[in-house]
GROMACS .gro file of C-alpha atoms in nm:
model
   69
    1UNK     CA    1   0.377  -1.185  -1.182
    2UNK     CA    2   0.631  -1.044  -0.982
    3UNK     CA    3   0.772  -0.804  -1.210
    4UNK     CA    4   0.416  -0.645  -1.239
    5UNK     CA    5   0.319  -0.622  -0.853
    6UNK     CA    6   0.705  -0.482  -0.870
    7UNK     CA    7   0.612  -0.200  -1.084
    8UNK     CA    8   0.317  -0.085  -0.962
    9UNK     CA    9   0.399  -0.092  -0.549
   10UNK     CA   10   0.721   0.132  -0.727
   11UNK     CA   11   0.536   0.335  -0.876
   12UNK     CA   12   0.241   0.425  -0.563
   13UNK     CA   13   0.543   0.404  -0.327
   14UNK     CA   14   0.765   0.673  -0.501
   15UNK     CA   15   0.439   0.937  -0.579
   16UNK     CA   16   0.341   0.871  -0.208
   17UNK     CA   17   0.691   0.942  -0.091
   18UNK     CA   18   0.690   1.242  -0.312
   19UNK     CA   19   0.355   1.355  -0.132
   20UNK     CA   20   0.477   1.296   0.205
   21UNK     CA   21   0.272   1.008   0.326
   22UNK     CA   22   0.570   0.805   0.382
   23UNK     CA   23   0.920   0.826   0.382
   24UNK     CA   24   1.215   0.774   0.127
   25UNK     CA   25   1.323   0.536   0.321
   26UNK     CA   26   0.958   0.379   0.358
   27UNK     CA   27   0.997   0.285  -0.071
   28UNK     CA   28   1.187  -0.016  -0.039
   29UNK     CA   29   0.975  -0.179   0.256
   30UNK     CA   30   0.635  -0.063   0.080
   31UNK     CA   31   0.746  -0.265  -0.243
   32UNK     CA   32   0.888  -0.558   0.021
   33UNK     CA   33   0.578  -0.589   0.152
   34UNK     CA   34   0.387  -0.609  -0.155
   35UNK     CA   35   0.613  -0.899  -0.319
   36UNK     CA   36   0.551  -1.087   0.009
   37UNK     CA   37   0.208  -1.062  -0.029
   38UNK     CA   38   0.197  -1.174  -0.393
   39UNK     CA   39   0.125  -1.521  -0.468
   40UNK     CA   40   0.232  -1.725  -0.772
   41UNK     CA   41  -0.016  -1.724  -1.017
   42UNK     CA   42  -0.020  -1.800  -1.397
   43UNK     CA   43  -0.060  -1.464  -1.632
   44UNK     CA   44  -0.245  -1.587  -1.957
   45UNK     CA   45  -0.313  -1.240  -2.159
   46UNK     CA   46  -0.306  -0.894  -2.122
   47UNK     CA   47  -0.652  -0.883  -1.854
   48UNK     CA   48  -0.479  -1.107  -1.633
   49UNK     CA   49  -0.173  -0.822  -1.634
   50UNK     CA   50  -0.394  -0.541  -1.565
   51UNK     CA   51  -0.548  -0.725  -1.298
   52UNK     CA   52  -0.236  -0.803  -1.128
   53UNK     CA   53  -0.128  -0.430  -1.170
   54UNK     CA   54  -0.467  -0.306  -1.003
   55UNK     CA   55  -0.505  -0.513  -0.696
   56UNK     CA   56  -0.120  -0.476  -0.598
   57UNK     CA   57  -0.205  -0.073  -0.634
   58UNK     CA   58  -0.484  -0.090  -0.450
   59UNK     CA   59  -0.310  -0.309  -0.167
   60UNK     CA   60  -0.031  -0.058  -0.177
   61UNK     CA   61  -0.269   0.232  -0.093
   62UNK     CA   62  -0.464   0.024   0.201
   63UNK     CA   63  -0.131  -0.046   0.295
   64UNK     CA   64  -0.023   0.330   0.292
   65UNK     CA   65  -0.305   0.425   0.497
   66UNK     CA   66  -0.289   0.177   0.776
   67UNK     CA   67   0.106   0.140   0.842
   68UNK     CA   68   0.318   0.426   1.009
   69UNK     CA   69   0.619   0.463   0.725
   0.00000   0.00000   0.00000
């Protein structure tokens, strides 16, 4: 699972760096934060994936909004 939650904080962190709602520098502890707050799970198919993908998104963007980066 980790690779997954790795891609997708990545991916919000970079396009909100790029829009200026955090920092550069604020990439690196954005995805941190979201490995740290991924738990070891089993991914069986393709749903399971997607799921993954969408909730560590969606964390990533609460988290956006809430911390000062």
């Amino acid at each position: 699972g980790h690779p997954v939650v790795l891609n997708a904080a990545n991916e919000i962190a970079v396009q909100a760096s790029l829009d200026g709602r955090i920092s550069f520098l604020g990439i690196p502890r954005l995805i941190e934060k979201m490995l740290a707050k991924h738990s070891l799970t089993s991914m069986h198919d393709l749903g399971d994936i997607l799921d993954h993908d969408r909730q560590t998104r969606i964390r990533a963007e609460e988290a956006i909004g809430k911390d000062e980066w």
